[in-house]
PDB file of C-alpha atoms in Angstrom:
ATOM      1  CA  MET A  17       0.000   0.000   0.000  1.00  0.00           C
ATOM      2  CA  VAL A  18       1.405   3.420  -0.968  1.00  0.00           C
ATOM      3  CA  HIS A  19      -0.042   6.865  -0.254  1.00  0.00           C
ATOM      4  CA  ARG A  20       0.326   9.890  -2.522  1.00  0.00           C
ATOM      5  CA  GLY A  21       3.666  10.942  -1.056  1.00  0.00           C
ATOM      6  CA  GLY A  22       5.299   7.702  -2.161  1.00  0.00           C
ATOM      7  CA  ASP A  23       6.241   6.500   1.326  1.00  0.00           C
ATOM      8  CA  PRO A  24       4.969   3.017   2.224  1.00  0.00           C
ATOM      9  CA  CYS A  25       2.036   2.754   4.602  1.00  0.00           C
ATOM     10  CA  GLU A  26       1.719  -0.025   7.106  1.00  0.00           C
ATOM     11  CA  ILE A  27      -1.405  -1.551   8.613  1.00  0.00           C
ATOM     12  CA  LEU A  28      -0.835  -2.410  12.267  1.00  0.00           C
ATOM     13  CA  ASP A  29      -2.502  -5.112  14.322  1.00  0.00           C
ATOM     14  CA  LYS A  30      -2.655  -2.772  17.332  1.00  0.00           C
ATOM     15  CA  ARG A  31      -5.834  -0.989  18.295  1.00  0.00           C
ATOM     16  CA  ALA A  32      -5.876   2.778  18.010  1.00  0.00           C
ATOM     17  CA  LYS A  33      -5.664   4.696  21.264  1.00  0.00           C
ATOM     18  CA  ASP A  34      -9.019   6.230  22.152  1.00  0.00           C
ATOM     19  CA  ILE A  35      -8.667   9.839  23.255  1.00  0.00           C
ATOM     20  CA  ALA A  36     -11.575  11.860  24.607  1.00  0.00           C
ATOM     21  CA  ASP A  37     -12.855  14.639  22.365  1.00  0.00           C
ATOM     22  CA  THR A  38     -12.353  17.181  25.145  1.00  0.00           C
ATOM     23  CA  ARG A  39      -8.655  16.266  25.401  1.00  0.00           C
ATOM     24  CA  LEU A  40      -8.258  16.507  21.617  1.00  0.00           C
ATOM     25  CA  ASP A  41      -9.829  19.972  21.717  1.00  0.00           C
ATOM     26  CA  GLU A  42      -7.469  20.996  24.547  1.00  0.00           C
ATOM     27  CA  VAL A  43      -4.371  20.057  22.573  1.00  0.00           C
ATOM     28  CA  LEU A  44      -5.365  20.507  18.929  1.00  0.00           C
ATOM     29  CA  GLY A  45      -7.723  23.461  19.260  1.00  0.00           C
ATOM     30  CA  SER A  46      -6.019  25.359  22.039  1.00  0.00           C
ATOM     31  CA  GLY A  47      -3.957  27.802  20.036  1.00  0.00           C
ATOM     32  CA  TYR A  48      -4.137  29.969  16.969  1.00  0.00           C
ATOM     33  CA  GLY A  49      -3.870  28.449  13.501  1.00  0.00           C
ATOM     34  CA  ILE A  50      -2.635  25.039  12.486  1.00  0.00           C
ATOM     35  CA  PHE A  51      -0.133  24.596  15.307  1.00  0.00           C
ATOM     36  CA  ALA A  52      -1.215  22.670  18.384  1.00  0.00           C
ATOM     37  CA  GLY A  53       0.174  22.211  21.860  1.00  0.00           C
ATOM     38  CA  ASP A  54      -0.498  22.301  25.568  1.00  0.00           C
ATOM     39  CA  GLN A  55       1.563  25.429  26.244  1.00  0.00           C
ATOM     40  CA  VAL A  56      -0.717  28.301  25.294  1.00  0.00           C
ATOM     41  CA  SER A  57       0.132  31.986  25.527  1.00  0.00           C
ATOM     42  CA  TRP A  58      -2.178  34.902  24.859  1.00  0.00           C
ATOM     43  CA  ALA A  59      -1.347  37.605  22.351  1.00  0.00           C
ATOM     44  CA  VAL A  60      -2.779  41.088  22.741  1.00  0.00           C
ATOM     45  CA  LEU A  61      -2.897  42.907  19.408  1.00  0.00           C
ATOM     46  CA  ARG A  62      -4.008  46.482  18.791  1.00  0.00           C
ATOM     47  CA  PHE A  63      -5.329  47.519  15.391  1.00  0.00           C
ATOM     48  CA  THR A  64      -5.652  51.069  14.131  1.00  0.00           C
ATOM     49  CA  PRO A  65      -9.104  52.637  13.846  1.00  0.00           C
ATOM     50  CA  GLU A  66      -8.789  52.287  10.041  1.00  0.00           C
ATOM     51  CA  ARG A  67      -8.590  48.471  10.358  1.00  0.00           C
ATOM     52  CA  ALA A  68     -10.655  48.006  13.513  1.00  0.00           C
ATOM     53  CA  ARG A  69     -13.981  47.423  11.777  1.00  0.00           C
ATOM     54  CA  TRP A  70     -12.627  44.615   9.591  1.00  0.00           C
ATOM     55  CA  VAL A  71     -10.614  42.883  12.300  1.00  0.00           C
ATOM     56  CA  ALA A  72     -13.562  43.012  14.693  1.00  0.00           C
ATOM     57  CA  SER A  73     -15.616  40.979  12.218  1.00  0.00           C
ATOM     58  CA  GLU A  74     -12.908  38.331  11.703  1.00  0.00           C
ATOM     59  CA  ARG A  75     -12.761  35.086  13.628  1.00  0.00           C
ATOM     60  CA  TRP A  76      -9.147  34.363  14.503  1.00  0.00           C
ATOM     61  CA  HIS A  77      -9.910  31.744  17.172  1.00  0.00           C
ATOM     62  CA  PRO A  78     -13.070  30.421  18.926  1.00  0.00           C
ATOM     63  CA  LYS A  79     -11.834  31.756  22.294  1.00  0.00           C
ATOM     64  CA  GLN A  80     -10.708  35.161  21.071  1.00  0.00           C
ATOM     65  CA  GLU A  81     -11.678  38.286  22.998  1.00  0.00           C
ATOM     66  CA  GLY A  82     -11.939  41.700  21.419  1.00  0.00           C
ATOM     67  CA  LYS A  83     -13.007  45.211  22.275  1.00  0.00           C
ATOM     68  CA  PHE A  84     -13.078  48.656  20.727  1.00  0.00           C
ATOM     69  CA  LEU A  85     -11.023  51.237  22.574  1.00  0.00           C
ATOM     70  CA  ASP A  86     -11.957  54.880  23.162  1.00  0.00           C
ATOM     71  CA  ASP A  87      -9.764  56.098  20.288  1.00  0.00           C
ATOM     72  CA  GLY A  88     -11.534  53.782  17.792  1.00  0.00           C
ATOM     73  CA  SER A  89      -8.781  51.183  17.690  1.00  0.00           C
ATOM     74  CA  TYR A  90      -9.524  47.528  18.322  1.00  0.00           C
ATOM     75  CA  GLU A  91      -7.781  45.264  20.806  1.00  0.00           C
ATOM     76  CA  LEU A  92      -7.791  41.537  20.137  1.00  0.00           C
ATOM     77  CA  ARG A  93      -6.714  38.815  22.578  1.00  0.00           C
ATOM     78  CA  VAL A  94      -6.021  35.474  20.951  1.00  0.00           C
ATOM     79  CA  PRO A  95      -4.457  32.255  22.288  1.00  0.00           C
ATOM     80  CA  TYR A  96      -1.551  30.636  20.470  1.00  0.00           C
ATOM     81  CA  ALA A  97       0.717  27.649  21.016  1.00  0.00           C
ATOM     82  CA  ASP A  98       3.243  28.460  18.273  1.00  0.00           C
ATOM     83  CA  ASN A  99       3.862  31.958  16.968  1.00  0.00           C
ATOM     84  CA  ARG A 100       4.737  31.184  13.315  1.00  0.00           C
ATOM     85  CA  GLU A 101       1.298  31.463  11.727  1.00  0.00           C
ATOM     86  CA  LEU A 102       0.259  34.243  14.089  1.00  0.00           C
ATOM     87  CA  ILE A 103       3.287  36.325  13.060  1.00  0.00           C
ATOM     88  CA  MET A 104       2.347  35.933   9.385  1.00  0.00           C
ATOM     89  CA  ASP A 105      -1.154  37.229  10.075  1.00  0.00           C
ATOM     90  CA  ILE A 106       0.131  40.095  12.214  1.00  0.00           C
ATOM     91  CA  MET A 107       2.520  41.147   9.465  1.00  0.00           C
ATOM     92  CA  LYS A 108      -0.151  41.238   6.778  1.00  0.00           C
ATOM     93  CA  TYR A 109      -1.585  44.249   8.636  1.00  0.00           C
ATOM     94  CA  GLY A 110       1.768  46.064   8.577  1.00  0.00           C
ATOM     95  CA  SER A 111       1.735  49.275  10.567  1.00  0.00           C
ATOM     96  CA  ASP A 112      -1.986  48.861  11.300  1.00  0.00           C
ATOM     97  CA  CYS A 113      -1.217  46.189  13.918  1.00  0.00           C
ATOM     98  CA  GLN A 114       0.858  46.485  17.077  1.00  0.00           C
ATOM     99  CA  VAL A 115       1.716  43.590  19.381  1.00  0.00           C
ATOM    100  CA  ILE A 116       1.004  44.771  22.923  1.00  0.00           C
ATOM    101  CA  GLU A 117       1.943  41.527  24.676  1.00  0.00           C
ATOM    102  CA  PRO A 118       3.716  39.258  25.282  1.00  0.00           C
ATOM    103  CA  GLU A 119       7.181  40.750  24.949  1.00  0.00           C
ATOM    104  CA  ALA A 120       8.535  37.587  23.296  1.00  0.00           C
ATOM    105  CA  LEU A 121       6.000  37.927  20.477  1.00  0.00           C
ATOM    106  CA  GLN A 122       6.827  41.647  20.126  1.00  0.00           C
ATOM    107  CA  ALA A 123      10.496  40.750  19.745  1.00  0.00           C
ATOM    108  CA  SER A 124       9.770  38.034  17.164  1.00  0.00           C
ATOM    109  CA  VAL A 125       7.632  40.363  15.039  1.00  0.00           C
ATOM    110  CA  ALA A 126      10.228  43.151  15.295  1.00  0.00           C
ATOM    111  CA  GLN A 127      12.979  40.756  14.225  1.00  0.00           C
ATOM    112  CA  GLU A 128      10.944  39.584  11.233  1.00  0.00           C
ATOM    113  CA  LEU A 129      10.253  43.191  10.216  1.00  0.00           C
ATOM    114  CA  ARG A 130      13.968  44.013  10.396  1.00  0.00           C
ATOM    115  CA  ARG A 131      14.771  40.990   8.221  1.00  0.00           C
ATOM    116  CA  GLY A 132      12.145  42.094   5.705  1.00  0.00           C
ATOM    117  CA  LEU A 133      13.591  45.622   5.515  1.00  0.00           C
ATOM    118  CA  LYS A 134      16.896  44.170   4.340  1.00  0.00           C
ATOM    119  CA  ASN A 135      15.127  43.295   1.074  1.00  0.00           C
ATOM    120  CA  TYR A 136      14.626  46.996   0.325  1.00  0.00           C
ATOM    121  CA  ARG A 137      16.839  50.027  -0.001  1.00  0.00           C
ATOM    122  CA  VAL A 138      15.301  52.421   2.423  1.00  0.00           C
TER     123      VAL A 138
END
């Protein structure tokens, strides 16, 4: 038996391990995007008033929390287990998105922005 990738597949005589749906949701659905894990952090992102309306209508994660601030900006709290996909989505908003917390995510986004600037003569 061969699957599309060309690697051989093997049928085992062992029974599959039964895992409760709630546990699967805890691990696989705990964080943002396609990455799963038990160690979840929360990102706090602030979007400019110009983007607030659109971001407020987006669903980033089932457990997200969002609120409009007095200046018209929008603050979004979203859980994540791995920052890779989250950073990509933050960066698509450019200067319209600011990472408020955690500091480690701020540093990762800043580093990625610096690397991107090297592609341009500014």
